[in-house]
Amino acid sequence: MSTHLETTDSGRDEMKRHSLSLKSLVKALQSVTSLPSLEQIYEWLETAQISSEELQPYLGFKEGNYWRHRVCRNDFVEMLVLCWRPGQRTPIHDHNGSHGGVKIHRGMLWETTFSYNPTSGLKYKSAREYSPGLVTGSDVPDIHQLGNPDVSGQDLVTIHVYAPPLGVLHTYKPGSAKIDLYLPDDTDA
Ligand SMILES: [Fe+2]
């Protein structure tokens, strides 16, 4: 990952003119007939102005793990809302062929990125914090871990768009060359 897009004042004005509600974003996602590029996903998320009222059906937290709520999914793209209590985080993973973007709706997201080499294994690369409104993303080879830091003292809500929809992910461990498989819990998605 991690590409972070700064928004200028003129960019913000432009966005207001073309801002996407949740409903119009879902409509755009459902109308795709091929895999959207990472740039297209950034553009959708950057121009999305989604209210907490619109997100209400997809908000819900649980203890023990972050909660994934699926908003829509087709052959090419899916949208999820993830709800995180402080201290909840993903395993270190890649997206196994999918690319995607994340927009922070509420709270604070910490992302740690890693590099992998079959001989030397997994190594820490960088860390970054994202506040509400920011968009970040992962291209196909990127390895990362996302989470709501336990010191944040607040819940985190993030909006995710992946193309193609996520399946089984690869997970990694620091200092190890072993790659495991991980199927995100879709019970409630
Ligand atoms: Fe990810």
Short mmCIF file of N, CA and C and ligand atoms in Angstrom, two decimals:
data_model
loop_
_atom_site.label_atom_id
_atom_site.label_comp_id
_atom_site.label_asym_id
_atom_site.label_seq_id
_atom_site.Cartn_x
_atom_site.Cartn_y
_atom_site.Cartn_z
N MET A 1 0.88 -1.11 0.00
CA MET A 1 0.00 0.00 0.00
C MET A 1 0.89 1.12 0.00
N SER A 2 0.95 1.87 -0.16
CA SER A 2 -0.17 2.49 0.34
C SER A 2 -0.15 3.84 -0.25
N THR A 3 -1.14 4.04 -0.97
CA THR A 3 -1.19 5.30 -1.66
C THR A 3 -2.16 6.18 -0.92
N HIS A 4 -1.68 7.31 -0.54
CA HIS A 4 -2.56 8.22 0.18
C HIS A 4 -2.78 9.44 -0.68
N LEU A 5 -4.02 9.83 -0.80
CA LEU A 5 -4.34 10.95 -1.66
C LEU A 5 -4.65 12.19 -0.84
N GLU A 6 -3.90 13.22 -1.06
CA GLU A 6 -4.19 14.48 -0.39
C GLU A 6 -5.29 15.20 -1.17
N THR A 7 -6.13 15.88 -0.46
CA THR A 7 -7.19 16.62 -1.14
C THR A 7 -6.95 18.12 -1.00
N THR A 8 -6.87 18.80 -2.11
CA THR A 8 -6.66 20.24 -2.07
C THR A 8 -8.00 20.94 -1.90
N ASP A 9 -7.95 22.24 -1.62
CA ASP A 9 -9.20 23.00 -1.48
C ASP A 9 -10.02 22.95 -2.76
N SER A 10 -9.32 23.14 -3.89
CA SER A 10 -10.07 23.12 -5.15
C SER A 10 -10.62 21.71 -5.42
N GLY A 11 -9.84 20.71 -5.00
CA GLY A 11 -10.31 19.34 -5.13
C GLY A 11 -11.56 19.10 -4.31
N ARG A 12 -11.55 19.72 -3.11
CA ARG A 12 -12.72 19.55 -2.23
C ARG A 12 -13.96 20.19 -2.85
N ASP A 13 -13.78 21.36 -3.46
CA ASP A 13 -14.92 22.03 -4.11
C ASP A 13 -15.45 21.17 -5.24
N GLU A 14 -14.51 20.61 -5.98
CA GLU A 14 -14.88 19.74 -7.10
C GLU A 14 -15.70 18.55 -6.59
N MET A 15 -15.24 18.02 -5.43
CA MET A 15 -15.91 16.86 -4.86
C MET A 15 -17.32 17.16 -4.45
N LYS A 16 -17.52 18.34 -3.88
CA LYS A 16 -18.87 18.69 -3.44
C LYS A 16 -19.83 18.65 -4.61
N ARG A 17 -19.33 19.08 -5.75
CA ARG A 17 -20.20 19.11 -6.94
C ARG A 17 -20.55 17.70 -7.39
N HIS A 18 -19.61 16.77 -7.18
CA HIS A 18 -19.82 15.42 -7.71
C HIS A 18 -19.91 14.38 -6.60
N SER A 19 -20.23 14.81 -5.38
CA SER A 19 -20.16 13.86 -4.27
C SER A 19 -21.17 12.73 -4.43
N LEU A 20 -20.76 11.57 -3.95
CA LEU A 20 -21.58 10.37 -4.08
C LEU A 20 -22.16 10.01 -2.72
N SER A 21 -23.46 9.84 -2.67
CA SER A 21 -24.08 9.31 -1.46
C SER A 21 -23.82 7.80 -1.44
N LEU A 22 -24.15 7.17 -0.34
CA LEU A 22 -23.99 5.71 -0.29
C LEU A 22 -24.82 5.06 -1.40
N LYS A 23 -26.04 5.56 -1.55
CA LYS A 23 -26.94 4.99 -2.56
C LYS A 23 -26.33 5.11 -3.96
N SER A 24 -25.79 6.29 -4.29
CA SER A 24 -25.24 6.45 -5.64
C SER A 24 -23.93 5.69 -5.82
N LEU A 25 -23.16 5.54 -4.75
CA LEU A 25 -21.95 4.74 -4.85
C LEU A 25 -22.31 3.27 -5.10
N VAL A 26 -23.28 2.76 -4.37
CA VAL A 26 -23.71 1.37 -4.56
C VAL A 26 -24.23 1.19 -5.99
N LYS A 27 -24.96 2.18 -6.47
CA LYS A 27 -25.48 2.11 -7.84
C LYS A 27 -24.33 2.03 -8.84
N ALA A 28 -23.30 2.85 -8.62
CA ALA A 28 -22.13 2.84 -9.51
C ALA A 28 -21.44 1.48 -9.46
N LEU A 29 -21.30 0.92 -8.26
CA LEU A 29 -20.63 -0.39 -8.12
C LEU A 29 -21.45 -1.49 -8.80
N GLN A 30 -22.75 -1.40 -8.65
CA GLN A 30 -23.59 -2.46 -9.20
C GLN A 30 -23.70 -2.40 -10.72
N SER A 31 -23.32 -1.26 -11.29
CA SER A 31 -23.46 -1.13 -12.73
C SER A 31 -22.18 -1.49 -13.49
N VAL A 32 -21.09 -1.84 -12.77
CA VAL A 32 -19.85 -2.15 -13.49
C VAL A 32 -19.99 -3.47 -14.25
N THR A 33 -19.33 -3.53 -15.40
CA THR A 33 -19.38 -4.75 -16.21
C THR A 33 -17.99 -5.33 -16.43
N SER A 34 -17.00 -4.74 -15.73
CA SER A 34 -15.63 -5.26 -15.76
C SER A 34 -14.96 -4.84 -14.46
N LEU A 35 -13.75 -5.36 -14.23
CA LEU A 35 -13.06 -5.03 -12.98
C LEU A 35 -12.68 -3.55 -12.94
N PRO A 36 -13.12 -2.80 -11.95
CA PRO A 36 -12.69 -1.40 -11.85
C PRO A 36 -11.22 -1.33 -11.43
N SER A 37 -10.50 -0.34 -11.94
CA SER A 37 -9.09 -0.16 -11.59
C SER A 37 -8.98 0.38 -10.17
N LEU A 38 -7.77 0.31 -9.62
CA LEU A 38 -7.54 0.89 -8.29
C LEU A 38 -7.80 2.40 -8.33
N GLU A 39 -7.44 3.04 -9.43
CA GLU A 39 -7.66 4.48 -9.55
C GLU A 39 -9.16 4.80 -9.50
N GLN A 40 -9.94 3.97 -10.16
CA GLN A 40 -11.39 4.18 -10.15
C GLN A 40 -11.95 4.01 -8.74
N ILE A 41 -11.43 3.02 -8.03
CA ILE A 41 -11.90 2.78 -6.66
C ILE A 41 -11.54 3.98 -5.77
N TYR A 42 -10.32 4.50 -5.92
CA TYR A 42 -9.94 5.71 -5.18
C TYR A 42 -10.90 6.84 -5.48
N GLU A 43 -11.21 7.02 -6.75
CA GLU A 43 -12.08 8.13 -7.14
C GLU A 43 -13.45 7.99 -6.50
N TRP A 44 -14.00 6.78 -6.54
CA TRP A 44 -15.31 6.56 -5.89
C TRP A 44 -15.25 6.91 -4.41
N LEU A 45 -14.21 6.39 -3.73
CA LEU A 45 -14.14 6.60 -2.28
C LEU A 45 -13.85 8.06 -1.94
N GLU A 46 -13.00 8.70 -2.74
CA GLU A 46 -12.68 10.10 -2.51
C GLU A 46 -13.92 10.98 -2.66
N THR A 47 -14.77 10.66 -3.62
CA THR A 47 -15.93 11.51 -3.87
C THR A 47 -17.14 11.09 -3.03
N ALA A 48 -17.01 9.98 -2.30
CA ALA A 48 -18.13 9.53 -1.46
C ALA A 48 -18.28 10.47 -0.26
N GLN A 49 -19.47 10.93 -0.05
CA GLN A 49 -19.81 11.72 1.15
C GLN A 49 -20.93 10.96 1.84
N ILE A 50 -20.55 9.99 2.64
CA ILE A 50 -21.52 9.06 3.20
C ILE A 50 -21.83 9.46 4.64
N SER A 51 -23.11 9.62 4.93
CA SER A 51 -23.50 10.04 6.28
C SER A 51 -23.62 8.83 7.21
N SER A 52 -23.56 9.10 8.50
CA SER A 52 -23.73 8.03 9.48
C SER A 52 -25.13 7.44 9.39
N GLU A 53 -26.11 8.28 9.01
CA GLU A 53 -27.48 7.78 8.86
C GLU A 53 -27.53 6.70 7.78
N GLU A 54 -26.88 6.98 6.64
CA GLU A 54 -26.87 6.00 5.55
C GLU A 54 -26.16 4.71 5.94
N LEU A 55 -25.15 4.86 6.80
CA LEU A 55 -24.35 3.68 7.19
C LEU A 55 -25.02 2.87 8.29
N GLN A 56 -26.03 3.44 8.91
CA GLN A 56 -26.64 2.82 10.10
C GLN A 56 -26.94 1.33 9.94
N PRO A 57 -27.52 0.88 8.80
CA PRO A 57 -27.80 -0.56 8.68
C PRO A 57 -26.56 -1.44 8.71
N TYR A 58 -25.39 -0.84 8.51
CA TYR A 58 -24.14 -1.62 8.43
C TYR A 58 -23.24 -1.39 9.63
N LEU A 59 -23.76 -0.73 10.65
CA LEU A 59 -22.96 -0.47 11.84
C LEU A 59 -23.29 -1.50 12.91
N GLY A 60 -22.27 -2.06 13.50
CA GLY A 60 -22.46 -3.04 14.57
C GLY A 60 -21.10 -3.55 14.98
N PHE A 61 -20.88 -3.67 16.27
CA PHE A 61 -19.58 -4.08 16.79
C PHE A 61 -19.73 -5.38 17.55
N LYS A 62 -18.67 -6.14 17.62
CA LYS A 62 -18.69 -7.30 18.49
C LYS A 62 -17.36 -7.39 19.23
N GLU A 63 -17.40 -8.12 20.31
CA GLU A 63 -16.17 -8.28 21.09
C GLU A 63 -15.33 -9.37 20.43
N GLY A 64 -14.04 -9.29 20.59
CA GLY A 64 -13.17 -10.36 20.09
C GLY A 64 -12.62 -10.12 18.71
N ASN A 65 -13.44 -9.59 17.81
CA ASN A 65 -12.95 -9.35 16.46
C ASN A 65 -13.73 -8.21 15.81
N TYR A 66 -13.11 -7.60 14.82
CA TYR A 66 -13.83 -6.57 14.07
C TYR A 66 -14.99 -7.23 13.32
N TRP A 67 -15.98 -6.44 12.97
CA TRP A 67 -17.18 -7.00 12.33
C TRP A 67 -17.29 -6.47 10.91
N ARG A 68 -17.43 -7.42 9.96
CA ARG A 68 -17.55 -7.05 8.55
C ARG A 68 -19.02 -7.04 8.16
N HIS A 69 -19.46 -5.99 7.52
CA HIS A 69 -20.83 -5.90 7.04
C HIS A 69 -20.78 -5.66 5.53
N ARG A 70 -21.35 -6.57 4.77
CA ARG A 70 -21.28 -6.39 3.31
C ARG A 70 -22.42 -5.51 2.84
N VAL A 71 -22.06 -4.50 2.04
CA VAL A 71 -23.07 -3.59 1.49
C VAL A 71 -23.55 -4.10 0.13
N CYS A 72 -22.62 -4.53 -0.73
CA CYS A 72 -23.02 -5.10 -2.01
C CYS A 72 -21.86 -5.91 -2.58
N ARG A 73 -22.20 -6.81 -3.51
CA ARG A 73 -21.18 -7.66 -4.12
C ARG A 73 -21.70 -8.17 -5.44
N ASN A 74 -20.85 -8.15 -6.46
CA ASN A 74 -21.17 -8.81 -7.72
C ASN A 74 -19.89 -9.51 -8.22
N ASP A 75 -19.85 -9.90 -9.48
CA ASP A 75 -18.69 -10.65 -9.97
C ASP A 75 -17.41 -9.82 -9.96
N PHE A 76 -17.54 -8.49 -9.99
CA PHE A 76 -16.38 -7.63 -10.22
C PHE A 76 -15.91 -6.85 -9.00
N VAL A 77 -16.82 -6.56 -8.10
CA VAL A 77 -16.48 -5.62 -7.02
C VAL A 77 -17.37 -5.89 -5.80
N GLU A 78 -16.85 -5.55 -4.63
CA GLU A 78 -17.69 -5.62 -3.43
C GLU A 78 -17.39 -4.44 -2.53
N MET A 79 -18.38 -4.13 -1.71
CA MET A 79 -18.23 -3.04 -0.75
C MET A 79 -18.57 -3.57 0.63
N LEU A 80 -17.71 -3.22 1.60
CA LEU A 80 -17.89 -3.66 2.97
C LEU A 80 -17.78 -2.47 3.91
N VAL A 81 -18.47 -2.55 5.02
CA VAL A 81 -18.25 -1.61 6.13
C VAL A 81 -17.69 -2.43 7.29
N LEU A 82 -16.53 -2.01 7.81
CA LEU A 82 -15.92 -2.72 8.93
C LEU A 82 -16.01 -1.87 10.19
N CYS A 83 -16.39 -2.52 11.28
CA CYS A 83 -16.55 -1.82 12.56
C CYS A 83 -15.59 -2.43 13.57
N TRP A 84 -14.77 -1.58 14.16
CA TRP A 84 -13.66 -2.03 15.01
C TRP A 84 -13.74 -1.38 16.38
N ARG A 85 -13.70 -2.20 17.43
CA ARG A 85 -13.49 -1.68 18.77
C ARG A 85 -11.99 -1.42 18.94
N PRO A 86 -11.62 -0.58 19.91
CA PRO A 86 -10.18 -0.39 20.16
C PRO A 86 -9.48 -1.73 20.40
N GLY A 87 -8.33 -1.90 19.78
CA GLY A 87 -7.55 -3.13 19.97
C GLY A 87 -7.84 -4.21 18.93
N GLN A 88 -8.88 -4.03 18.11
CA GLN A 88 -9.19 -5.05 17.10
C GLN A 88 -8.41 -4.77 15.81
N ARG A 89 -7.92 -5.85 15.19
CA ARG A 89 -7.10 -5.67 13.99
C ARG A 89 -7.16 -6.91 13.12
N THR A 90 -6.76 -6.76 11.88
CA THR A 90 -6.72 -7.89 10.95
C THR A 90 -5.44 -8.68 11.19
N PRO A 91 -5.38 -9.91 10.68
CA PRO A 91 -4.05 -10.55 10.59
C PRO A 91 -3.22 -9.78 9.55
N ILE A 92 -1.93 -10.06 9.50
CA ILE A 92 -1.10 -9.51 8.41
C ILE A 92 -1.48 -10.29 7.16
N HIS A 93 -1.86 -9.60 6.12
CA HIS A 93 -2.42 -10.31 4.96
C HIS A 93 -2.13 -9.59 3.64
N ASP A 94 -2.30 -10.32 2.54
CA ASP A 94 -2.45 -9.66 1.24
C ASP A 94 -3.84 -10.03 0.73
N HIS A 95 -4.19 -9.52 -0.42
CA HIS A 95 -5.57 -9.69 -0.89
C HIS A 95 -5.69 -10.74 -1.99
N ASN A 96 -4.64 -11.54 -2.17
CA ASN A 96 -4.70 -12.70 -3.05
C ASN A 96 -5.29 -12.37 -4.43
N GLY A 97 -4.77 -11.30 -5.02
CA GLY A 97 -5.19 -10.97 -6.38
C GLY A 97 -6.21 -9.86 -6.48
N SER A 98 -6.77 -9.43 -5.38
CA SER A 98 -7.71 -8.29 -5.42
C SER A 98 -6.96 -7.00 -5.10
N HIS A 99 -7.45 -5.89 -5.63
CA HIS A 99 -6.98 -4.59 -5.17
C HIS A 99 -8.16 -3.87 -4.54
N GLY A 100 -7.85 -2.85 -3.75
CA GLY A 100 -8.97 -2.21 -3.07
C GLY A 100 -8.60 -0.94 -2.36
N GLY A 101 -9.61 -0.21 -1.93
CA GLY A 101 -9.42 1.04 -1.22
C GLY A 101 -10.22 1.06 0.06
N VAL A 102 -9.76 1.90 0.99
CA VAL A 102 -10.42 2.05 2.29
C VAL A 102 -10.62 3.53 2.57
N LYS A 103 -11.81 3.90 3.01
CA LYS A 103 -12.05 5.28 3.46
C LYS A 103 -12.42 5.24 4.94
N ILE A 104 -11.77 6.11 5.69
CA ILE A 104 -12.06 6.14 7.12
C ILE A 104 -13.30 7.01 7.33
N HIS A 105 -14.31 6.41 7.95
CA HIS A 105 -15.55 7.14 8.21
C HIS A 105 -15.50 7.80 9.59
N ARG A 106 -15.07 7.03 10.59
CA ARG A 106 -15.05 7.54 11.96
C ARG A 106 -13.93 6.83 12.71
N GLY A 107 -13.23 7.56 13.56
CA GLY A 107 -12.17 6.95 14.37
C GLY A 107 -10.81 7.07 13.72
N MET A 108 -9.90 6.21 14.12
CA MET A 108 -8.52 6.29 13.66
C MET A 108 -8.04 4.91 13.21
N LEU A 109 -7.51 4.86 12.00
CA LEU A 109 -7.00 3.59 11.46
C LEU A 109 -5.49 3.59 11.50
N TRP A 110 -4.92 2.49 12.00
CA TRP A 110 -3.47 2.29 11.90
C TRP A 110 -3.22 1.22 10.87
N GLU A 111 -2.32 1.53 9.96
CA GLU A 111 -1.92 0.54 8.97
C GLU A 111 -0.42 0.28 9.07
N THR A 112 -0.05 -0.98 9.09
CA THR A 112 1.35 -1.37 9.05
C THR A 112 1.57 -2.14 7.75
N THR A 113 2.63 -1.80 7.02
CA THR A 113 2.91 -2.51 5.77
C THR A 113 4.19 -3.33 5.93
N PHE A 114 4.30 -4.37 5.11
CA PHE A 114 5.40 -5.33 5.20
C PHE A 114 5.91 -5.66 3.82
N SER A 115 7.16 -6.15 3.77
CA SER A 115 7.69 -6.71 2.53
C SER A 115 7.93 -8.19 2.76
N TYR A 116 7.89 -8.96 1.68
CA TYR A 116 8.05 -10.41 1.81
C TYR A 116 9.04 -10.92 0.79
N ASN A 117 9.88 -11.79 1.26
CA ASN A 117 10.84 -12.46 0.38
C ASN A 117 10.86 -13.92 0.80
N PRO A 118 10.71 -14.87 -0.14
CA PRO A 118 10.61 -16.28 0.22
C PRO A 118 11.81 -16.78 1.02
N THR A 119 12.96 -16.15 0.86
CA THR A 119 14.15 -16.58 1.60
C THR A 119 14.20 -15.97 2.99
N SER A 120 14.05 -14.65 3.05
CA SER A 120 14.20 -13.99 4.35
C SER A 120 12.87 -13.83 5.09
N GLY A 121 11.76 -14.08 4.42
CA GLY A 121 10.47 -14.00 5.10
C GLY A 121 9.88 -12.60 5.12
N LEU A 122 9.08 -12.37 6.14
CA LEU A 122 8.32 -11.11 6.23
C LEU A 122 9.10 -10.08 7.03
N LYS A 123 9.11 -8.85 6.50
CA LYS A 123 9.81 -7.79 7.22
C LYS A 123 8.92 -6.55 7.31
N TYR A 124 8.99 -5.87 8.44
CA TYR A 124 8.28 -4.61 8.64
C TYR A 124 8.75 -3.57 7.63
N LYS A 125 7.82 -2.83 7.07
CA LYS A 125 8.19 -1.79 6.12
C LYS A 125 7.85 -0.39 6.65
N SER A 126 6.59 -0.16 6.98
CA SER A 126 6.20 1.18 7.39
C SER A 126 4.91 1.14 8.19
N ALA A 127 4.60 2.26 8.84
CA ALA A 127 3.34 2.36 9.58
C ALA A 127 2.78 3.76 9.38
N ARG A 128 1.47 3.82 9.42
CA ARG A 128 0.84 5.11 9.18
C ARG A 128 -0.53 5.17 9.85
N GLU A 129 -0.91 6.38 10.19
CA GLU A 129 -2.21 6.58 10.84
C GLU A 129 -3.13 7.34 9.89
N TYR A 130 -4.39 6.98 9.85
CA TYR A 130 -5.36 7.64 8.96
C TYR A 130 -6.55 8.15 9.77
N SER A 131 -6.94 9.36 9.49
CA SER A 131 -8.07 9.97 10.20
C SER A 131 -9.28 10.05 9.27
N PRO A 132 -10.46 10.40 9.80
CA PRO A 132 -11.68 10.38 9.00
C PRO A 132 -11.57 11.19 7.71
N GLY A 133 -12.09 10.63 6.63
CA GLY A 133 -12.10 11.29 5.33
C GLY A 133 -10.96 10.84 4.44
N LEU A 134 -9.88 10.31 5.04
CA LEU A 134 -8.74 9.89 4.22
C LEU A 134 -9.03 8.56 3.53
N VAL A 135 -8.41 8.41 2.36
CA VAL A 135 -8.56 7.19 1.58
C VAL A 135 -7.19 6.57 1.39
N THR A 136 -7.09 5.27 1.59
CA THR A 136 -5.85 4.56 1.31
C THR A 136 -6.22 3.28 0.57
N GLY A 137 -5.21 2.58 0.08
CA GLY A 137 -5.57 1.39 -0.70
C GLY A 137 -4.43 0.42 -0.81
N SER A 138 -4.76 -0.75 -1.34
CA SER A 138 -3.76 -1.80 -1.52
C SER A 138 -3.79 -2.28 -2.95
N ASP A 139 -2.61 -2.33 -3.55
CA ASP A 139 -2.52 -2.94 -4.87
C ASP A 139 -2.24 -4.43 -4.66
N VAL A 140 -2.23 -5.18 -5.75
CA VAL A 140 -2.20 -6.64 -5.62
C VAL A 140 -1.06 -7.19 -4.74
N PRO A 141 0.19 -6.75 -4.90
CA PRO A 141 1.22 -7.44 -4.09
C PRO A 141 1.35 -6.92 -2.66
N ASP A 142 0.60 -5.92 -2.28
CA ASP A 142 0.82 -5.28 -0.99
C ASP A 142 0.42 -6.18 0.18
N ILE A 143 1.23 -6.13 1.23
CA ILE A 143 0.98 -6.91 2.45
C ILE A 143 0.81 -5.91 3.59
N HIS A 144 -0.28 -6.04 4.32
CA HIS A 144 -0.50 -5.07 5.39
C HIS A 144 -1.33 -5.64 6.53
N GLN A 145 -1.41 -4.83 7.58
CA GLN A 145 -2.29 -5.12 8.71
C GLN A 145 -3.01 -3.83 9.06
N LEU A 146 -4.32 -3.92 9.21
CA LEU A 146 -5.13 -2.75 9.57
C LEU A 146 -5.68 -2.95 10.97
N GLY A 147 -5.86 -1.86 11.68
CA GLY A 147 -6.45 -2.01 13.01
C GLY A 147 -6.82 -0.69 13.64
N ASN A 148 -7.61 -0.83 14.71
CA ASN A 148 -7.96 0.29 15.56
C ASN A 148 -7.07 0.17 16.80
N PRO A 149 -6.10 1.09 16.97
CA PRO A 149 -5.17 0.93 18.09
C PRO A 149 -5.90 0.90 19.43
N ASP A 150 -5.41 0.08 20.33
CA ASP A 150 -6.10 -0.03 21.63
C ASP A 150 -6.02 1.27 22.41
N VAL A 151 -5.03 2.12 22.08
CA VAL A 151 -4.91 3.40 22.80
C VAL A 151 -5.83 4.48 22.22
N SER A 152 -6.58 4.15 21.15
CA SER A 152 -7.40 5.19 20.51
C SER A 152 -8.55 5.64 21.39
N GLY A 153 -9.07 4.72 22.19
CA GLY A 153 -10.19 5.06 23.06
C GLY A 153 -11.48 5.33 22.32
N GLN A 154 -11.56 4.95 21.06
CA GLN A 154 -12.78 5.19 20.29
C GLN A 154 -12.98 4.09 19.26
N ASP A 155 -14.24 3.93 18.85
CA ASP A 155 -14.55 2.95 17.80
C ASP A 155 -14.08 3.48 16.45
N LEU A 156 -13.89 2.54 15.54
CA LEU A 156 -13.45 2.87 14.17
C LEU A 156 -14.45 2.28 13.18
N VAL A 157 -14.81 3.07 12.18
CA VAL A 157 -15.69 2.57 11.10
C VAL A 157 -15.01 2.89 9.78
N THR A 158 -14.80 1.87 8.95
CA THR A 158 -14.12 2.05 7.67
C THR A 158 -14.97 1.48 6.53
N ILE A 159 -14.83 2.09 5.37
CA ILE A 159 -15.59 1.68 4.18
C ILE A 159 -14.60 1.12 3.16
N HIS A 160 -14.84 -0.09 2.70
CA HIS A 160 -13.88 -0.81 1.84
C HIS A 160 -14.53 -1.17 0.51
N VAL A 161 -13.76 -1.00 -0.57
CA VAL A 161 -14.20 -1.46 -1.90
C VAL A 161 -13.08 -2.33 -2.47
N TYR A 162 -13.40 -3.57 -2.86
CA TYR A 162 -12.40 -4.50 -3.41
C TYR A 162 -12.84 -5.00 -4.78
N ALA A 163 -11.85 -5.17 -5.66
CA ALA A 163 -12.12 -5.72 -6.98
C ALA A 163 -10.99 -6.69 -7.35
N PRO A 164 -11.28 -7.95 -7.70
CA PRO A 164 -12.59 -8.59 -7.52
C PRO A 164 -12.88 -8.81 -6.04
N PRO A 165 -14.12 -9.22 -5.69
CA PRO A 165 -14.46 -9.46 -4.29
C PRO A 165 -13.44 -10.37 -3.62
N LEU A 166 -13.21 -10.14 -2.33
CA LEU A 166 -12.21 -10.93 -1.60
C LEU A 166 -12.66 -12.38 -1.45
N GLY A 167 -11.68 -13.26 -1.57
CA GLY A 167 -11.94 -14.67 -1.29
C GLY A 167 -11.05 -15.08 -0.13
N VAL A 168 -10.30 -16.14 -0.33
CA VAL A 168 -9.34 -16.57 0.69
C VAL A 168 -8.12 -15.66 0.61
N LEU A 169 -7.69 -15.16 1.75
CA LEU A 169 -6.54 -14.26 1.79
C LEU A 169 -5.29 -15.03 2.23
N HIS A 170 -4.13 -14.48 1.89
CA HIS A 170 -2.87 -15.02 2.41
C HIS A 170 -2.51 -14.28 3.68
N THR A 171 -2.09 -15.03 4.70
CA THR A 171 -1.63 -14.36 5.92
C THR A 171 -0.16 -14.68 6.18
N TYR A 172 0.47 -13.77 6.89
CA TYR A 172 1.93 -13.83 7.11
C TYR A 172 2.26 -13.60 8.58
N LYS A 173 3.47 -14.03 8.95
CA LYS A 173 3.95 -13.77 10.31
C LYS A 173 5.34 -13.14 10.24
N PRO A 174 5.59 -12.11 11.09
CA PRO A 174 6.90 -11.44 11.05
C PRO A 174 8.03 -12.45 11.28
N GLY A 175 9.07 -12.32 10.48
CA GLY A 175 10.25 -13.17 10.64
C GLY A 175 10.10 -14.56 10.06
N SER A 176 8.93 -14.85 9.47
CA SER A 176 8.69 -16.19 8.95
C SER A 176 8.46 -16.12 7.44
N ALA A 177 8.82 -17.21 6.74
CA ALA A 177 8.57 -17.26 5.30
C ALA A 177 7.29 -18.03 5.00
N LYS A 178 6.60 -18.50 6.04
CA LYS A 178 5.41 -19.32 5.87
C LYS A 178 4.21 -18.44 5.51
N ILE A 179 3.44 -18.90 4.53
CA ILE A 179 2.23 -18.19 4.15
C ILE A 179 1.04 -19.10 4.44
N ASP A 180 0.09 -18.59 5.19
CA ASP A 180 -1.12 -19.36 5.50
C ASP A 180 -2.31 -18.79 4.75
N LEU A 181 -3.41 -19.53 4.81
CA LEU A 181 -4.64 -19.07 4.18
C LEU A 181 -5.64 -18.63 5.24
N TYR A 182 -6.43 -17.66 4.88
CA TYR A 182 -7.36 -17.09 5.86
C TYR A 182 -8.64 -16.69 5.14
N LEU A 183 -9.75 -17.20 5.62
CA LEU A 183 -11.04 -16.82 5.05
C LEU A 183 -11.72 -15.87 6.02
N PRO A 184 -11.89 -14.60 5.64
CA PRO A 184 -12.54 -13.65 6.57
C PRO A 184 -13.92 -14.17 6.97
N ASP A 185 -14.29 -13.90 8.20
CA ASP A 185 -15.57 -14.37 8.73
C ASP A 185 -16.71 -13.63 8.05
N ASP A 186 -17.44 -14.35 7.21
CA ASP A 186 -18.53 -13.75 6.46
C ASP A 186 -19.89 -14.08 7.06
N THR A 187 -19.88 -14.62 8.26
CA THR A 187 -21.13 -15.03 8.87
C THR A 187 -22.17 -13.91 8.86
N ASP A 188 -21.68 -12.72 9.13
CA ASP A 188 -22.61 -11.61 9.25
C ASP A 188 -22.49 -10.62 8.10
N ALA A 189 -21.60 -10.93 7.14
CA ALA A 189 -21.34 -9.95 6.09
C ALA A 189 -22.46 -9.96 5.06
FE FE B 1 -6.40 -5.57 3.57
#
